[in-house]
PDB file of C-alpha atoms in Angstrom:
ATOM      1  CA  SER A  22     -15.708-103.690 107.057  1.00 76.00           C
ATOM      2  CA  ALA A  23     -16.299-104.795 103.344  1.00 84.00           C
ATOM      3  CA  VAL A  24     -13.946-106.498 100.774  1.00 90.00           C
ATOM      4  CA  ILE A  25     -14.612-105.385  97.283  1.00 94.00           C
ATOM      5  CA  SER A  26     -13.143-106.674  94.122  1.00 94.00           C
ATOM      6  CA  GLN A  27     -13.420-105.255  90.649  1.00 96.00           C
ATOM      7  CA  LYS A  28     -12.771-106.673  87.184  1.00 96.00           C
ATOM      8  CA  PRO A  29     -10.852-105.752  85.095  1.00 96.00           C
ATOM      9  CA  SER A  30      -8.004-104.070  86.883  1.00 95.00           C
ATOM     10  CA  ARG A  31      -6.975-102.291  83.832  1.00 95.00           C
ATOM     11  CA  ASP A  32      -7.785-102.123  80.240  1.00 97.00           C
ATOM     12  CA  ILE A  33      -6.784-100.217  76.919  1.00 97.00           C
ATOM     13  CA  CYS A  34      -9.503 -99.646  74.773  1.00 96.00           C
ATOM     14  CA  GLN A  35     -10.235 -98.179  71.369  1.00 97.00           C
ATOM     15  CA  ARG A  36     -12.241 -95.092  70.834  1.00 97.00           C
ATOM     16  CA  GLY A  37     -16.087 -95.684  70.253  1.00 97.00           C
ATOM     17  CA  THR A  38     -16.006 -99.028  72.071  1.00 97.00           C
ATOM     18  CA  SER A  39     -17.619 -99.950  75.318  1.00 97.00           C
ATOM     19  CA  LEU A  40     -16.296-101.668  78.529  1.00 98.00           C
ATOM     20  CA  THR A  41     -18.202-103.107  81.455  1.00 98.00           C
ATOM     21  CA  ILE A  42     -16.589-102.920  84.850  1.00 98.00           C
ATOM     22  CA  GLN A  43     -17.671-105.569  87.263  1.00 98.00           C
ATOM     23  CA  CYS A  44     -17.785-104.959  91.139  1.00 97.00           C
ATOM     24  CA  GLN A  45     -18.394-107.663  93.704  1.00 97.00           C
ATOM     25  CA  VAL A  46     -18.771-107.229  97.612  1.00 95.00           C
ATOM     26  CA  ASP A  47     -18.326-109.853  99.986  1.00 94.00           C
ATOM     27  CA  SER A  48     -21.371-108.686 102.130  1.00 92.00           C
ATOM     28  CA  GLN A  49     -24.892-107.524 101.275  1.00 93.00           C
ATOM     29  CA  VAL A  50     -25.162-103.802 100.752  1.00 92.00           C
ATOM     30  CA  THR A  51     -28.042-101.551 100.127  1.00 90.00           C
ATOM     31  CA  MET A  52     -26.248 -98.989  98.036  1.00 91.00           C
ATOM     32  CA  MET A  53     -23.100 -99.255  95.893  1.00 95.00           C
ATOM     33  CA  PHE A  54     -21.276 -96.139  94.521  1.00 95.00           C
ATOM     34  CA  TRP A  55     -19.247 -95.721  91.356  1.00 97.00           C
ATOM     35  CA  TYR A  56     -16.526 -93.066  91.159  1.00 96.00           C
ATOM     36  CA  ARG A  57     -14.326 -91.621  88.598  1.00 96.00           C
ATOM     37  CA  GLN A  58     -10.835 -90.337  89.488  1.00 92.00           C
ATOM     38  CA  GLN A  59      -9.255 -88.762  86.508  1.00 88.00           C
ATOM     39  CA  PRO A  60      -5.300 -88.238  86.533  1.00 81.00           C
ATOM     40  CA  GLY A  61      -4.127 -86.078  89.276  1.00 77.00           C
ATOM     41  CA  GLN A  62      -7.750 -85.301  90.361  1.00 82.00           C
ATOM     42  CA  SER A  63      -9.973 -86.362  93.245  1.00 80.00           C
ATOM     43  CA  LEU A  64     -12.853 -88.490  93.204  1.00 90.00           C
ATOM     44  CA  THR A  65     -15.963 -87.703  91.433  1.00 92.00           C
ATOM     45  CA  LEU A  66     -19.299 -89.469  92.218  1.00 93.00           C
ATOM     46  CA  ILE A  67     -20.822 -90.832  89.027  1.00 96.00           C
ATOM     47  CA  ALA A  68     -23.933 -92.515  90.263  1.00 96.00           C
ATOM     48  CA  THR A  69     -25.457 -94.498  93.303  1.00 94.00           C
ATOM     49  CA  ALA A  70     -26.774 -97.975  92.489  1.00 94.00           C
ATOM     50  CA  ASN A  71     -29.642 -99.424  94.669  1.00 88.00           C
ATOM     51  CA  GLN A  72     -30.691-102.993  94.154  1.00 84.00           C
ATOM     52  CA  GLY A  73     -33.989-103.136  92.555  1.00 81.00           C
ATOM     53  CA  SER A  74     -34.216 -99.578  91.272  1.00 84.00           C
ATOM     54  CA  GLU A  75     -32.627 -97.339  88.850  1.00 89.00           C
ATOM     55  CA  ALA A  76     -29.393 -95.781  89.447  1.00 93.00           C
ATOM     56  CA  THR A  77     -29.181 -92.320  90.712  1.00 93.00           C
ATOM     57  CA  TYR A  78     -26.838 -90.315  88.560  1.00 96.00           C
ATOM     58  CA  GLU A  79     -24.774 -87.048  89.647  1.00 93.00           C
ATOM     59  CA  SER A  80     -24.893 -83.836  87.637  1.00 91.00           C
ATOM     60  CA  GLY A  81     -22.866 -84.263  84.400  1.00 93.00           C
ATOM     61  CA  PHE A  82     -23.360 -88.063  84.043  1.00 96.00           C
ATOM     62  CA  VAL A  83     -26.150 -89.718  82.223  1.00 96.00           C
ATOM     63  CA  ILE A  84     -27.458 -93.120  81.829  1.00 96.00           C
ATOM     64  CA  ASP A  85     -26.828 -93.592  78.096  1.00 97.00           C
ATOM     65  CA  LYS A  86     -23.099 -92.948  78.789  1.00 97.00           C
ATOM     66  CA  PHE A  87     -22.668 -94.863  82.097  1.00 97.00           C
ATOM     67  CA  PRO A  88     -25.448 -97.526  82.228  1.00 97.00           C
ATOM     68  CA  ILE A  89     -25.217 -99.396  85.565  1.00 96.00           C
ATOM     69  CA  SER A  90     -26.769-102.590  86.528  1.00 94.00           C
ATOM     70  CA  ARG A  91     -27.392-103.930  90.081  1.00 94.00           C
ATOM     71  CA  PRO A  92     -28.868-107.329  89.951  1.00 92.00           C
ATOM     72  CA  ASN A  93     -28.397-108.346  93.556  1.00 92.00           C
ATOM     73  CA  LEU A  94     -27.124-106.999  96.843  1.00 93.00           C
ATOM     74  CA  THR A  95     -23.388-108.014  96.288  1.00 95.00           C
ATOM     75  CA  PHE A  96     -22.810-107.082  92.644  1.00 95.00           C
ATOM     76  CA  SER A  97     -23.003-104.269  90.239  1.00 96.00           C
ATOM     77  CA  THR A  98     -21.519-103.220  86.916  1.00 97.00           C
ATOM     78  CA  LEU A  99     -20.716 -99.934  85.277  1.00 98.00           C
ATOM     79  CA  THR A 100     -20.506 -99.689  81.486  1.00 98.00           C
ATOM     80  CA  VAL A 101     -18.555 -97.000  79.918  1.00 98.00           C
ATOM     81  CA  SER A 102     -20.115 -96.514  76.422  1.00 98.00           C
ATOM     82  CA  ASN A 103     -18.874 -95.141  73.154  1.00 97.00           C
ATOM     83  CA  MET A 104     -15.489 -94.188  74.785  1.00 97.00           C
ATOM     84  CA  SER A 105     -13.251 -91.320  74.036  1.00 96.00           C
ATOM     85  CA  PRO A 106      -9.711 -90.370  75.301  1.00 95.00           C
ATOM     86  CA  GLU A 107     -11.539 -88.088  77.765  1.00 94.00           C
ATOM     87  CA  ASP A 108     -12.944 -91.258  79.606  1.00 96.00           C
ATOM     88  CA  SER A 109      -9.450 -92.530  80.426  1.00 95.00           C
ATOM     89  CA  SER A 110      -9.533 -92.528  84.091  1.00 95.00           C
ATOM     90  CA  ILE A 111      -9.724 -94.828  87.262  1.00 95.00           C
ATOM     91  CA  TYR A 112     -13.133 -96.107  87.960  1.00 97.00           C
ATOM     92  CA  LEU A 113     -13.878 -97.218  91.607  1.00 96.00           C
ATOM     93  CA  CYS A 114     -16.642 -99.115  92.985  1.00 96.00           C
ATOM     94  CA  SER A 115     -17.455 -98.126  96.783  1.00 95.00           C
ATOM     95  CA  VAL A 116     -19.858 -99.064  99.555  1.00 93.00           C
ATOM     96  CA  GLU A 117     -20.592 -97.442 102.709  1.00 85.00           C
ATOM     97  CA  GLY A 118     -20.115 -98.651 106.170  1.00 77.00           C
ATOM     98  CA  PHE A 119     -19.027 -96.217 109.039  1.00 77.00           C
ATOM     99  CA  GLU A 120     -16.588 -95.034 106.127  1.00 82.00           C
ATOM    100  CA  GLN A 121     -16.385 -95.416 102.594  1.00 85.00           C
ATOM    101  CA  PHE A 122     -14.748 -98.869 101.535  1.00 90.00           C
ATOM    102  CA  PHE A 123     -13.356 -98.816  98.024  1.00 93.00           C
ATOM    103  CA  GLY A 124     -12.444-101.408  95.571  1.00 93.00           C
ATOM    104  CA  PRO A 125      -8.950-101.557  94.084  1.00 92.00           C
ATOM    105  CA  GLY A 126     -10.205 -99.636  90.845  1.00 94.00           C
ATOM    106  CA  THR A 127     -10.222-100.137  87.340  1.00 96.00           C
ATOM    107  CA  ARG A 128      -7.670 -98.185  85.316  1.00 95.00           C
ATOM    108  CA  LEU A 129      -9.031 -97.363  81.924  1.00 96.00           C
ATOM    109  CA  THR A 130      -6.995 -95.991  78.921  1.00 96.00           C
ATOM    110  CA  VAL A 131      -8.819 -94.948  75.612  1.00 97.00           C
ATOM    111  CA  LEU A 132      -6.836 -94.635  72.772  1.00 95.00           C
TER     112      LEU A 132
ATOM    113  CA  GLY B  23     -22.135 -74.268  96.190  1.00 75.00           C
ATOM    114  CA  GLN B  24     -19.989 -76.862  98.342  1.00 84.00           C
ATOM    115  CA  ASN B  25     -16.428 -77.040  98.324  1.00 91.00           C
ATOM    116  CA  ILE B  26     -13.441 -78.481 100.232  1.00 95.00           C
ATOM    117  CA  ASP B  27     -10.045 -76.687  99.900  1.00 95.00           C
ATOM    118  CA  GLN B  28      -6.712 -78.572 100.473  1.00 96.00           C
ATOM    119  CA  PRO B  29      -3.134 -77.572  99.407  1.00 97.00           C
ATOM    120  CA  THR B  30      -2.238 -79.334  96.140  1.00 95.00           C
ATOM    121  CA  GLU B  31       1.154 -80.497  97.257  1.00 97.00           C
ATOM    122  CA  MET B  32       3.497 -80.353 100.334  1.00 98.00           C
ATOM    123  CA  THR B  33       6.996 -81.661 100.946  1.00 98.00           C
ATOM    124  CA  ALA B  34       8.267 -82.809 104.081  1.00 97.00           C
ATOM    125  CA  THR B  35      11.386 -84.637 105.418  1.00 97.00           C
ATOM    126  CA  GLU B  36      11.572 -88.156 106.815  1.00 97.00           C
ATOM    127  CA  GLY B  37      11.209 -88.154 110.643  1.00 97.00           C
ATOM    128  CA  ALA B  38       9.517 -84.753 110.669  1.00 98.00           C
ATOM    129  CA  ILE B  39       6.140 -83.657 111.319  1.00 98.00           C
ATOM    130  CA  VAL B  40       3.725 -82.247 108.736  1.00 98.00           C
ATOM    131  CA  GLN B  41       0.055 -80.711 109.040  1.00 98.00           C
ATOM    132  CA  ILE B  42      -2.357 -80.928 106.138  1.00 98.00           C
ATOM    133  CA  ASN B  43      -5.098 -78.426 106.477  1.00 98.00           C
ATOM    134  CA  CYS B  44      -8.839 -78.831 105.072  1.00 98.00           C
ATOM    135  CA  THR B  45     -11.265 -76.300 104.988  1.00 98.00           C
ATOM    136  CA  TYR B  46     -14.808 -76.601 103.910  1.00 97.00           C
ATOM    137  CA  GLN B  47     -18.251 -74.905 102.943  1.00 96.00           C
ATOM    138  CA  THR B  48     -20.838 -77.493 102.819  1.00 94.00           C
ATOM    139  CA  SER B  49     -24.520 -77.661 103.323  1.00 92.00           C
ATOM    140  CA  GLY B  50     -24.825 -79.237 106.788  1.00 93.00           C
ATOM    141  CA  PHE B  51     -22.206 -81.234 108.416  1.00 95.00           C
ATOM    142  CA  ASN B  52     -22.252 -84.910 109.392  1.00 93.00           C
ATOM    143  CA  GLY B  53     -18.594 -85.780 109.898  1.00 95.00           C
ATOM    144  CA  LEU B  54     -15.437 -85.253 108.184  1.00 96.00           C
ATOM    145  CA  PHE B  55     -13.092 -88.011 106.888  1.00 96.00           C
ATOM    146  CA  TRP B  56      -9.501 -88.397 106.083  1.00 97.00           C
ATOM    147  CA  TYR B  57      -8.220 -90.881 103.389  1.00 96.00           C
ATOM    148  CA  GLN B  58      -4.914 -92.065 102.156  1.00 96.00           C
ATOM    149  CA  GLN B  59      -4.180 -92.850  98.634  1.00 93.00           C
ATOM    150  CA  HIS B  60      -0.996 -94.304  97.531  1.00 93.00           C
ATOM    151  CA  ALA B  61      -0.376 -93.906  93.641  1.00 88.00           C
ATOM    152  CA  GLY B  62      -2.276 -96.295  91.560  1.00 83.00           C
ATOM    153  CA  GLU B  63      -4.356 -97.657  94.516  1.00 87.00           C
ATOM    154  CA  ALA B  64      -7.644 -97.100  96.002  1.00 88.00           C
ATOM    155  CA  PRO B  65      -8.011 -94.623  98.826  1.00 91.00           C
ATOM    156  CA  THR B  66      -8.003 -96.205 102.442  1.00 92.00           C
ATOM    157  CA  PHE B  67      -9.735 -94.766 105.687  1.00 92.00           C
ATOM    158  CA  LEU B  68      -7.541 -92.930 107.914  1.00 95.00           C
ATOM    159  CA  SER B  69      -9.739 -91.076 110.370  1.00 94.00           C
ATOM    160  CA  TYR B  70     -13.137 -89.616 111.172  1.00 94.00           C
ATOM    161  CA  ASN B  71     -14.116 -86.509 113.059  1.00 96.00           C
ATOM    162  CA  VAL B  72     -17.539 -85.316 113.939  1.00 95.00           C
ATOM    163  CA  LEU B  73     -17.121 -83.492 117.192  1.00 95.00           C
ATOM    164  CA  ASP B  74     -14.548 -80.679 117.667  1.00 97.00           C
ATOM    165  CA  GLY B  75     -11.161 -81.675 118.904  1.00 97.00           C
ATOM    166  CA  LEU B  76      -8.361 -83.975 118.234  1.00 96.00           C
ATOM    167  CA  GLU B  77      -8.486 -87.563 117.401  1.00 94.00           C
ATOM    168  CA  GLU B  78      -5.202 -89.423 117.813  1.00 94.00           C
ATOM    169  CA  LYS B  79      -4.308 -92.690 116.254  1.00 90.00           C
ATOM    170  CA  GLY B  80      -0.631 -93.640 116.543  1.00 94.00           C
ATOM    171  CA  ARG B  81       1.440 -91.291 114.369  1.00 96.00           C
ATOM    172  CA  PHE B  82      -1.676 -89.810 112.819  1.00 97.00           C
ATOM    173  CA  SER B  83      -3.934 -87.338 114.527  1.00 97.00           C
ATOM    174  CA  SER B  84      -6.944 -85.165 112.916  1.00 97.00           C
ATOM    175  CA  PHE B  85      -8.463 -82.072 114.345  1.00 98.00           C
ATOM    176  CA  LEU B  86     -11.889 -80.546 113.565  1.00 98.00           C
ATOM    177  CA  SER B  87     -13.198 -77.077 114.294  1.00 98.00           C
ATOM    178  CA  ARG B  88     -16.814 -76.985 113.030  1.00 97.00           C
ATOM    179  CA  SER B  89     -17.433 -73.342 113.707  1.00 96.00           C
ATOM    180  CA  LYS B  90     -14.282 -72.575 111.601  1.00 97.00           C
ATOM    181  CA  GLY B  91     -15.080 -75.232 108.869  1.00 97.00           C
ATOM    182  CA  TYR B  92     -11.502 -76.432 109.489  1.00 97.00           C
ATOM    183  CA  SER B  93      -9.632 -79.564 109.776  1.00 98.00           C
ATOM    184  CA  TYR B  94      -6.120 -80.583 109.879  1.00 98.00           C
ATOM    185  CA  LEU B  95      -4.247 -83.978 109.580  1.00 98.00           C
ATOM    186  CA  LEU B  96      -1.007 -84.293 111.550  1.00 98.00           C
ATOM    187  CA  LEU B  97       1.489 -86.881 110.634  1.00 98.00           C
ATOM    188  CA  LYS B  98       4.460 -87.289 112.966  1.00 97.00           C
ATOM    189  CA  GLU B  99       7.744 -89.134 112.559  1.00 97.00           C
ATOM    190  CA  LEU B 100       7.242 -89.251 108.850  1.00 98.00           C
ATOM    191  CA  GLN B 101       8.366 -92.346 107.094  1.00 97.00           C
ATOM    192  CA  MET B 102       9.006 -92.721 103.368  1.00 97.00           C
ATOM    193  CA  LYS B 103       5.857 -94.812 102.957  1.00 96.00           C
ATOM    194  CA  ASP B 104       3.795 -91.897 104.049  1.00 97.00           C
ATOM    195  CA  SER B 105       4.462 -90.470 100.673  1.00 97.00           C
ATOM    196  CA  ALA B 106       0.815 -90.420  99.326  1.00 96.00           C
ATOM    197  CA  SER B 107      -2.214 -88.294  98.504  1.00 95.00           C
ATOM    198  CA  TYR B 108      -4.428 -87.345 101.405  1.00 97.00           C
ATOM    199  CA  LEU B 109      -7.824 -86.722 100.654  1.00 96.00           C
ATOM    200  CA  CYS B 110     -10.412 -84.846 103.003  1.00 97.00           C
ATOM    201  CA  ALA B 111     -14.190 -85.476 102.657  1.00 95.00           C
ATOM    202  CA  VAL B 112     -17.210 -83.911 104.383  1.00 95.00           C
ATOM    203  CA  ARG B 113     -20.537 -85.746 104.587  1.00 93.00           C
ATOM    204  CA  ASP B 114     -23.337 -83.093 104.014  1.00 91.00           C
ATOM    205  CA  SER B 115     -26.652 -82.925 105.362  1.00 91.00           C
ATOM    206  CA  ASN B 116     -28.026 -85.336 102.727  1.00 86.00           C
ATOM    207  CA  TYR B 117     -25.174 -87.808 104.091  1.00 84.00           C
ATOM    208  CA  GLN B 118     -23.323 -87.385 100.663  1.00 86.00           C
ATOM    209  CA  LEU B 119     -19.720 -87.196 100.662  1.00 89.00           C
ATOM    210  CA  ILE B 120     -18.051 -84.107  99.296  1.00 91.00           C
ATOM    211  CA  TRP B 121     -14.432 -84.715  98.315  1.00 92.00           C
ATOM    212  CA  GLY B 122     -11.623 -82.296  98.250  1.00 93.00           C
ATOM    213  CA  ALA B 123      -8.985 -82.672  95.404  1.00 91.00           C
ATOM    214  CA  GLY B 124      -6.371 -84.194  97.665  1.00 94.00           C
ATOM    215  CA  THR B 125      -2.862 -83.215  98.810  1.00 96.00           C
ATOM    216  CA  LYS B 126      -0.032 -84.829  97.412  1.00 96.00           C
ATOM    217  CA  LEU B 127       2.585 -85.356 100.081  1.00 98.00           C
ATOM    218  CA  ILE B 128       6.259 -85.922  99.071  1.00 97.00           C
ATOM    219  CA  ILE B 129       8.571 -87.176 101.737  1.00 97.00           C
ATOM    220  CA  LYS B 130      12.311 -86.589 101.150  1.00 96.00           C
ATOM    221  CA  PRO B 131      15.044 -88.562 102.798  1.00 94.00           C
TER     222      PRO B 131
END
């Protein structure tokens, strides 16, 4: 199993600003995943972050809006750029073992 | 396209049994997962099926029929703490997880 921590746990931000979410894993992993979960919805994969290469983005998500860093095998960041109220969501970091392990999530509210 | 269908919401009584169904159409199949998600928390793993049949784990059981593209999660002796959303997810031929929208289970005393 993997233990994942995320910072911040929640934030309230103003429209047009950016927020960087940090994800730390207690073991080295090849791939880290960033998900979004909008209110009342299921999980949507934003991108897959591999150490040493550019993140792979899913349809509907672009690097300019959601830049990702993956400096080593235990850490990643996701930035939500130029935020709008539509970005209000829970953002979850995840790693894959036998099953998918999730961090506690970052609850973002954009005013 | 790929999709997973689950009921949006179900209601059951404490102490009873409830079955949450999941049907899927995916490009390939490499296993089906059930997750539990309490409000405001991250999903946690419940069960995994890759072969047809029933997997039992305490009060929870999960069933799979690959030929029918169908699974269910069975919860017995329901407790108030079982009130949560239950997410069905399928790993496709590319080993990507496809997520259902989740079933919100409401337990009444």
